Coordinates of C-alpha atoms and ligand atoms in Angstrom, one line a residue:
M98 CA -31.5 28.5 -14.8
A99 CA -30.3 26.0 -17.4
R100 CA -27.3 28.1 -18.0
R101 CA -26.6 28.2 -14.5
I102 CA -26.5 24.5 -14.0
N103 CA -24.7 24.1 -16.9
G104 CA -22.2 26.6 -15.9
V105 CA -21.9 24.5 -12.6
T106 CA -21.7 21.4 -14.5
A107 CA -18.8 22.9 -16.7
A108 CA -16.8 24.2 -13.7
A109 CA -17.1 20.7 -12.2
S110 CA -15.8 18.8 -15.0
A111 CA -13.2 21.3 -15.4
S112 CA -12.2 20.6 -11.8
L113 CA -12.3 16.9 -12.6
L114 CA -10.5 17.5 -15.7
L115 CA -7.8 19.3 -13.6
A116 CA -7.7 16.6 -10.9
F117 CA -7.0 14.0 -13.6
L118 CA -4.2 16.1 -15.2
M119 CA -2.6 17.2 -11.9
P120 CA 0.0 14.7 -10.2
A121 CA -2.1 13.6 -7.0
A122 CA -0.8 15.4 -4.0
A123 CA -0.2 12.2 -2.3
D124 CA -0.7 8.4 -2.4
G125 CA -3.5 6.8 -0.6
D126 CA -1.1 4.4 0.8
G127 CA 0.5 5.3 4.2
G128 CA 0.8 9.2 3.4
G129 CA 3.1 9.3 0.4
T130 CA 5.0 12.4 -0.6
T131 CA 6.0 13.8 -4.1
R132 CA 9.2 14.4 -3.2
Y133 CA 10.5 12.5 -6.0
N134 CA 9.6 12.8 -9.7
A135 CA 10.6 9.1 -10.3
M136 CA 12.7 6.2 -8.6
F137 CA 15.0 4.1 -10.7
N138 CA 16.4 0.9 -9.2
F139 CA 19.3 -1.5 -10.1
G140 CA 20.3 -4.9 -8.3
D141 CA 19.5 -8.4 -8.2
S142 CA 17.0 -10.9 -6.8
L143 CA 16.4 -8.9 -3.9
S144 CA 14.6 -6.0 -6.0
D145 CA 13.6 -7.4 -9.7
T146 CA 10.2 -6.8 -10.1
G147 CA 9.8 -8.9 -13.0
N148 CA 12.5 -8.3 -15.6
L149 CA 13.9 -11.9 -15.8
C150 CA 10.2 -13.1 -16.6
V151 CA 9.6 -10.6 -19.5
N152 CA 10.9 -13.1 -21.9
K153 CA 8.5 -16.2 -21.1
S154 CA 10.5 -18.3 -23.3
A155 CA 13.8 -17.6 -21.8
A156 CA 11.9 -17.7 -18.4
A157 CA 10.9 -21.2 -19.2
E158 CA 14.2 -22.5 -20.4
L159 CA 15.7 -21.3 -16.9
L160 CA 12.9 -23.4 -14.9
L161 CA 12.5 -20.4 -12.8
T162 CA 10.9 -21.4 -9.6
F163 CA 10.0 -17.7 -8.9
A164 CA 7.5 -17.6 -11.6
N165 CA 5.7 -20.5 -9.9
P166 CA 3.1 -20.3 -7.0
P167 CA 3.4 -19.8 -4.0
Y168 CA 5.5 -17.0 -5.0
G169 CA 3.4 -13.8 -4.6
M170 CA 0.7 -15.6 -2.1
T171 CA 0.5 -12.5 0.3
Y172 CA 0.5 -9.8 -1.9
F173 CA -0.6 -9.6 -5.7
G174 CA -2.1 -13.0 -5.2
R175 CA -0.1 -14.5 -7.9
P176 CA 3.6 -15.1 -9.0
T177 CA 5.1 -11.9 -10.5
C178 CA 8.4 -13.2 -10.6
R179 CA 9.4 -11.1 -7.4
C180 CA 11.5 -13.3 -5.0
S181 CA 9.2 -13.2 -2.1
D182 CA 5.4 -13.9 -1.0
G183 CA 4.8 -10.3 -1.9
R184 CA 6.1 -6.9 -2.1
L185 CA 9.8 -5.9 -2.1
V186 CA 11.6 -3.0 -0.2
V187 CA 11.6 -1.3 -3.6
D188 CA 7.7 -1.9 -3.9
F189 CA 7.3 -0.5 -0.3
L190 CA 9.3 2.6 -1.1
A191 CA 7.3 3.1 -4.2
Q192 CA 4.3 3.3 -2.3
S193 CA 5.6 5.5 0.4
L194 CA 6.8 7.9 -2.0
G195 CA 3.6 8.0 -3.9
L196 CA 5.0 6.5 -7.0
P197 CA 3.8 3.5 -9.1
F198 CA 5.4 0.0 -8.5
L199 CA 8.3 0.4 -11.0
P200 CA 7.9 -1.3 -14.2
P201 CA 10.8 -3.7 -15.1
S202 CA 13.1 -1.9 -17.5
K203 CA 12.4 -4.6 -20.4
L204 CA 8.8 -4.5 -20.6
P205 CA 7.7 -3.5 -23.9
G206 CA 5.6 -0.5 -23.8
A207 CA 6.0 0.5 -20.2
D208 CA 5.5 3.9 -18.9
F209 CA 9.1 4.8 -17.4
R210 CA 8.3 8.6 -16.5
K211 CA 7.9 7.6 -13.0
G212 CA 10.6 5.0 -12.6
A213 CA 12.2 2.0 -14.0
N214 CA 13.8 -1.1 -12.5
M215 CA 16.8 -2.2 -14.2
A216 CA 17.4 -5.1 -11.4
I217 CA 17.4 -8.5 -12.6
I218 CA 17.6 -12.1 -11.0
G219 CA 21.1 -13.2 -10.9
G220 CA 22.6 -9.6 -11.5
T221 CA 26.2 -9.0 -10.3
A222 CA 28.2 -6.1 -9.5
L223 CA 31.1 -7.7 -11.6
D224 CA 31.2 -7.9 -15.4
F225 CA 30.6 -11.2 -16.8
E226 CA 34.0 -11.4 -18.5
F227 CA 35.5 -10.6 -15.4
L228 CA 33.8 -13.4 -13.7
K229 CA 34.7 -15.5 -16.7
S230 CA 38.4 -14.8 -16.3
I231 CA 38.5 -16.1 -12.8
G232 CA 36.8 -19.4 -13.8
L233 CA 33.3 -18.4 -13.0
G234 CA 31.7 -17.9 -16.4
Y235 CA 28.3 -19.9 -15.7
P236 CA 25.5 -18.4 -17.8
I237 CA 23.4 -17.8 -14.5
W238 CA 25.7 -14.8 -13.8
N239 CA 25.2 -13.3 -17.2
N240 CA 21.6 -12.1 -16.7
G241 CA 22.8 -8.3 -16.2
A242 CA 25.8 -6.9 -14.4
I243 CA 25.5 -3.5 -13.1
N244 CA 27.2 -1.9 -16.2
V245 CA 24.7 -3.8 -18.3
Q246 CA 21.9 -2.5 -16.1
L247 CA 23.1 1.2 -16.6
R248 CA 23.1 0.6 -20.3
W249 CA 19.7 -0.4 -20.1
F250 CA 18.9 2.8 -18.2
R251 CA 21.0 5.0 -20.6
D252 CA 19.0 3.5 -23.3
L253 CA 15.5 4.3 -21.5
L254 CA 16.1 7.8 -20.8
P255 CA 14.8 9.4 -24.0
R256 CA 11.4 7.9 -23.0
V257 CA 11.8 9.2 -19.5
C258 CA 12.8 12.7 -19.6
G259 CA 14.0 13.5 -23.2
G260 CA 17.5 14.7 -23.7
P261 CA 20.3 15.6 -21.7
Q262 CA 19.2 19.1 -21.1
T263 CA 15.8 18.0 -19.6
C264 CA 16.9 14.8 -18.1
R265 CA 19.6 16.3 -15.8
P266 CA 17.2 18.5 -13.7
Y267 CA 14.5 15.5 -13.8
L268 CA 16.8 12.8 -12.5
A269 CA 18.3 15.4 -10.0
R270 CA 14.8 15.2 -8.4
S271 CA 14.5 11.4 -8.7
L272 CA 15.4 8.8 -6.1
F273 CA 18.1 6.2 -7.2
L274 CA 18.8 2.8 -5.4
L275 CA 22.0 1.0 -6.3
G276 CA 21.5 -2.4 -5.0
S277 CA 21.8 -4.6 -2.9
I278 CA 23.9 -6.0 -5.4
G279 CA 27.3 -7.9 -4.9
G280 CA 25.6 -11.0 -3.4
N281 CA 25.7 -13.0 -6.7
D282 CA 29.3 -12.2 -7.0
Y283 CA 29.9 -14.0 -3.6
N284 CA 27.3 -16.5 -4.5
A285 CA 29.2 -17.2 -7.7
M286 CA 32.5 -17.8 -5.9
L287 CA 31.3 -19.7 -2.9
F288 CA 29.0 -21.9 -4.5
F289 CA 31.4 -22.6 -7.3
G290 CA 34.4 -23.7 -5.1
F291 CA 36.1 -20.6 -3.7
N292 CA 36.8 -20.6 -0.1
V293 CA 36.0 -17.5 2.1
S294 CA 39.3 -15.8 2.1
R295 CA 39.6 -16.1 -1.7
A296 CA 36.1 -14.6 -2.3
K297 CA 37.1 -11.8 0.2
S298 CA 40.0 -10.9 -2.1
Y299 CA 37.7 -10.0 -4.6
A300 CA 35.6 -7.7 -2.6
P301 CA 37.7 -4.5 -3.5
N302 CA 36.8 -5.3 -7.1
V303 CA 33.0 -5.9 -6.2
V304 CA 32.7 -2.6 -4.4
D305 CA 34.9 -0.6 -6.9
N306 CA 32.2 -1.5 -9.5
I307 CA 29.5 -0.3 -7.2
A308 CA 31.3 3.0 -6.6
A309 CA 31.9 3.5 -10.1
A310 CA 28.3 3.0 -11.2
V311 CA 27.4 5.8 -8.5
E312 CA 29.6 8.0 -10.2
R313 CA 28.0 7.1 -13.7
L314 CA 24.7 7.9 -12.2
I315 CA 26.0 11.3 -10.8
E316 CA 27.3 12.2 -14.4
L317 CA 24.1 11.7 -15.7
G318 CA 22.6 13.9 -13.1
A319 CA 21.4 11.8 -10.2
A320 CA 21.7 13.6 -6.4
D321 CA 20.0 11.2 -4.2
I322 CA 21.4 7.9 -4.3
V323 CA 20.8 5.0 -1.7
V324 CA 23.3 2.3 -1.7
P325 CA 22.5 -0.9 0.4
G326 CA 25.0 -3.1 1.9
T327 CA 24.6 -6.8 1.8
L328 CA 22.7 -9.1 4.0
P329 CA 24.5 -11.3 6.8
I330 CA 24.7 -14.0 4.3
G331 CA 25.8 -16.5 7.1
C332 CA 22.7 -16.6 8.6
I333 CA 20.8 -17.2 5.2
A334 CA 19.1 -20.9 4.9
V335 CA 20.9 -21.4 1.6
Y336 CA 24.6 -21.0 2.5
L337 CA 24.0 -22.8 5.6
A338 CA 22.4 -25.9 3.9
I339 CA 25.0 -25.9 0.8
L340 CA 28.2 -24.8 2.8
P341 CA 28.0 -26.2 6.4
S342 CA 31.2 -26.3 8.4
G343 CA 32.6 -29.4 10.2
D344 CA 34.2 -26.9 12.5
K345 CA 31.6 -25.9 15.5
S346 CA 33.6 -22.9 16.0
D347 CA 32.4 -21.6 12.8
Y348 CA 28.8 -21.2 14.1
D349 CA 28.1 -18.3 16.3
E350 CA 25.4 -18.6 19.3
R351 CA 22.5 -18.0 16.8
G352 CA 23.7 -20.7 14.4
C353 CA 25.0 -18.4 11.8
L354 CA 28.4 -19.1 9.8
K355 CA 30.9 -16.4 11.3
P356 CA 33.4 -16.6 8.2
L357 CA 30.4 -15.8 5.7
N358 CA 29.1 -12.9 8.0
G359 CA 32.8 -11.8 8.1
L360 CA 32.9 -11.5 4.4
A361 CA 29.6 -9.6 4.4
M362 CA 31.1 -7.3 7.0
Y363 CA 34.1 -6.7 5.3
H364 CA 32.1 -5.9 2.0
N365 CA 30.2 -3.6 3.8
S366 CA 33.0 -1.8 5.4
L367 CA 34.9 -1.1 2.1
L368 CA 31.6 0.0 0.4
Q369 CA 31.4 2.6 3.0
D370 CA 35.0 3.6 2.6
R371 CA 34.1 4.0 -1.2
L372 CA 30.9 5.9 -0.9
N373 CA 32.7 8.2 1.7
G374 CA 35.3 8.6 -1.2
V375 CA 32.4 9.7 -3.7
R376 CA 30.8 11.9 -1.2
A377 CA 34.1 13.7 -0.7
R378 CA 34.4 14.4 -4.2
H379 CA 30.9 15.6 -4.8
G380 CA 30.1 17.6 -1.7
S381 CA 26.5 18.6 -0.7
A382 CA 25.2 18.6 -4.1
V383 CA 25.1 14.8 -3.9
R384 CA 23.2 12.6 -1.2
I385 CA 24.9 9.5 -0.9
M386 CA 22.6 7.0 1.6
Y387 CA 24.1 3.8 2.8
A388 CA 21.3 1.5 3.7
D389 CA 22.4 -0.8 6.4
Y390 CA 20.7 -4.0 5.4
Y391 CA 22.8 -6.0 7.5
A392 CA 22.5 -4.2 11.0
H393 CA 18.7 -4.4 10.5
A394 CA 18.8 -8.1 9.8
V395 CA 21.1 -8.9 12.8
D396 CA 18.6 -6.9 15.0
M397 CA 15.7 -9.0 13.5
L398 CA 17.9 -12.2 14.3
R399 CA 18.8 -11.3 17.7
D400 CA 15.4 -10.5 18.8
P401 CA 12.6 -11.9 16.6
A402 CA 9.9 -11.3 18.8
R403 CA 10.3 -7.3 19.1
F404 CA 9.7 -7.4 15.1
G405 CA 6.9 -9.8 15.3
F406 CA 8.4 -13.1 14.0
T407 CA 8.7 -16.3 15.4
T408 CA 11.4 -18.0 13.2
V409 CA 14.4 -16.5 11.5
I410 CA 16.6 -18.6 9.5
T411 CA 14.1 -21.5 8.7
A412 CA 12.4 -21.0 5.1
C413 CA 8.6 -20.6 5.1
C414 CA 8.4 -22.1 1.8
G415 CA 10.3 -25.3 0.7
A416 CA 10.3 -29.0 0.8
G417 CA 13.5 -29.4 2.3
G418 CA 12.4 -29.8 6.2
G419 CA 15.4 -30.1 8.6
P420 CA 16.5 -27.0 10.4
Y421 CA 16.7 -24.7 7.5
N422 CA 13.6 -26.2 5.4
Y423 CA 16.1 -25.7 2.5
E424 CA 17.3 -28.2 -0.1
F425 CA 18.6 -27.0 -3.5
D426 CA 16.6 -29.9 -5.2
A427 CA 13.2 -29.2 -3.2
R428 CA 13.0 -25.6 -3.4
C429 CA 10.1 -23.0 -3.3
G430 CA 8.4 -23.3 -6.4
M431 CA 9.1 -26.7 -7.2
K432 CA 6.6 -29.6 -7.1
G433 CA 6.0 -30.8 -3.5
A434 CA 7.0 -27.4 -2.0
T435 CA 4.7 -25.8 0.6
A436 CA 4.6 -22.5 2.2
C437 CA 3.8 -21.8 5.8
A438 CA 0.3 -20.4 6.4
D439 CA 1.6 -17.4 8.3
P440 CA 4.4 -15.9 6.3
W441 CA 4.2 -12.7 8.2
R442 CA 5.6 -14.5 11.2
H443 CA 8.6 -15.7 9.4
E444 CA 11.9 -13.8 8.3
S445 CA 12.9 -16.0 5.5
W446 CA 10.7 -16.7 2.7
D447 CA 12.5 -19.5 0.8
G448 CA 15.4 -19.8 2.3
V449 CA 17.3 -17.3 0.1
H450 CA 15.0 -14.1 0.1
P451 CA 13.1 -12.4 3.0
T452 CA 9.6 -12.3 3.5
E453 CA 7.3 -9.4 2.6
A454 CA 6.9 -8.8 6.6
V455 CA 10.7 -8.2 6.4
N456 CA 10.8 -6.2 3.5
K457 CA 8.3 -3.7 4.5
L458 CA 10.2 -2.9 8.0
V459 CA 13.4 -2.9 5.9
A460 CA 11.7 -0.1 3.7
D461 CA 10.7 1.8 6.9
G462 CA 14.1 1.5 8.4
W463 CA 15.6 3.1 5.2
L464 CA 13.1 6.0 4.9
R465 CA 13.0 7.1 8.5
G466 CA 16.0 5.3 10.0
P467 CA 17.7 4.2 11.9
Y468 CA 19.0 1.6 9.3
C469 CA 19.9 4.2 6.7
H470 CA 22.6 7.1 6.9
P471 CA 21.0 9.3 6.2
P472 CA 17.6 8.2 6.0
I473 CA 15.6 8.8 2.7
L474 CA 13.0 11.3 4.1
Q475 CA 15.5 13.2 6.3
Ligands
NAG247 C1 13.8 -14.5 -25.4 O1 14.3 -15.8 -24.9 C2 14.4 -16.7 -26.2 C3 15.1 -18.0 -25.3 O2 16.2 -17.8 -24.9 C4 15.4 -16.0 -27.2 O3 15.9 -17.1 -28.4 C5 14.8 -14.9 -27.6 O4 15.7 -14.3 -28.6 C6 14.4 -14.1 -26.6 N1 13.5 -12.9 -27.0 C7 13.9 -11.4 -26.9 C8 13.0 -10.5 -27.6 O5 14.8 -11.1 -26.4
NAG248 C1 41.7 -20.7 -0.1 O1 41.8 -20.8 -1.4 C2 43.1 -20.3 -1.8 C3 43.3 -20.4 -3.3 O2 42.7 -21.7 -3.8 C4 44.3 -21.4 -1.1 O3 45.5 -20.7 -1.4 C5 44.0 -21.1 0.5 O4 45.0 -22.0 1.2 C6 42.7 -21.3 0.9 N1 42.5 -21.0 2.3 C7 42.1 -21.6 3.3 C8 42.0 -21.1 4.6 O5 41.8 -22.8 3.0

């Protein structure tokens, strides 16, 4: 009798142990899948999950508003250095794919086998040397250009998957997200005195660097790569507040700055051209997915109620007041700034970055369509 009980107990613990050792078939959250081994992300503040804040003294020197409440108020319940009230697109993608939130690549001792996030606040597509050469060498644009982020990734690889022999198949079954990146390149230009046509003239350099990064990832074995375009920056509070136009005809019927949206559309069309070139070079062995941030944001701006929103451009969090609730010296995370009570009803969190509610919709649109070509889960 006792032996049988022991036998049952042993079998039960064996299956418990097995359950512990086996990867979960699906994540509890939203019917995840185990389609991918891991996810690796590159980008800027739209997808940094904490890289810039890993070095606490550097973060303090930079007086990062993102490291202060009420950032993180909706999810996490504390600031995590994410530029939102909660999760980012990359977080929702991780949850839906049954993967953990991606640890920042700079986090000492983190386990990167299921993914790593190289994105960093201030990240650019252009190399810092290039920005310096055109007179834009301000230190804020030196946090981690895409080429620097690729180096961080290569340095991590031995801890992710060993050597090139084992990494190639591992990375072929991983999801890569390259961006959105490029927004800061235009910020560097527009906020420091370039006009829109001059900024436009550098768009080919920006998209060339993004396309070159896609090629580098493919060389390492990547086969599934999502490349988002840029947002309609002419509809974002920070640009509207800092770069107002005296010419009424510069504004569209929703109050967005048409020349800035023109720049974003130009970038996106060049980027899609470059991605078509990459697709043509690699054929069906590689799946390049263009994520249409722009079209989704425009749909949300045109018909906010359809998506559950009451405000579109006005920041939920800030102290600026006025039509945008954005002022550079009274930003979200600074003394005196407050957040709206219902961030899920607003599209803009801090006048620069979207709310968690927007990020969730964007992630769904990339996973299942219609805002990703082809959708990630197709
Ligand atoms: C952290 O940042 C400080 C201040 O910028 C710098 O002096 C230090 O070298 C950094 N530490 C590491 C480990 O990078
Ligand atoms: C934009 O700036 C460039 C270079 O500074 C200048 O040559 C050009 O005339 C400007 N264009 C407009 C439309 O102001």
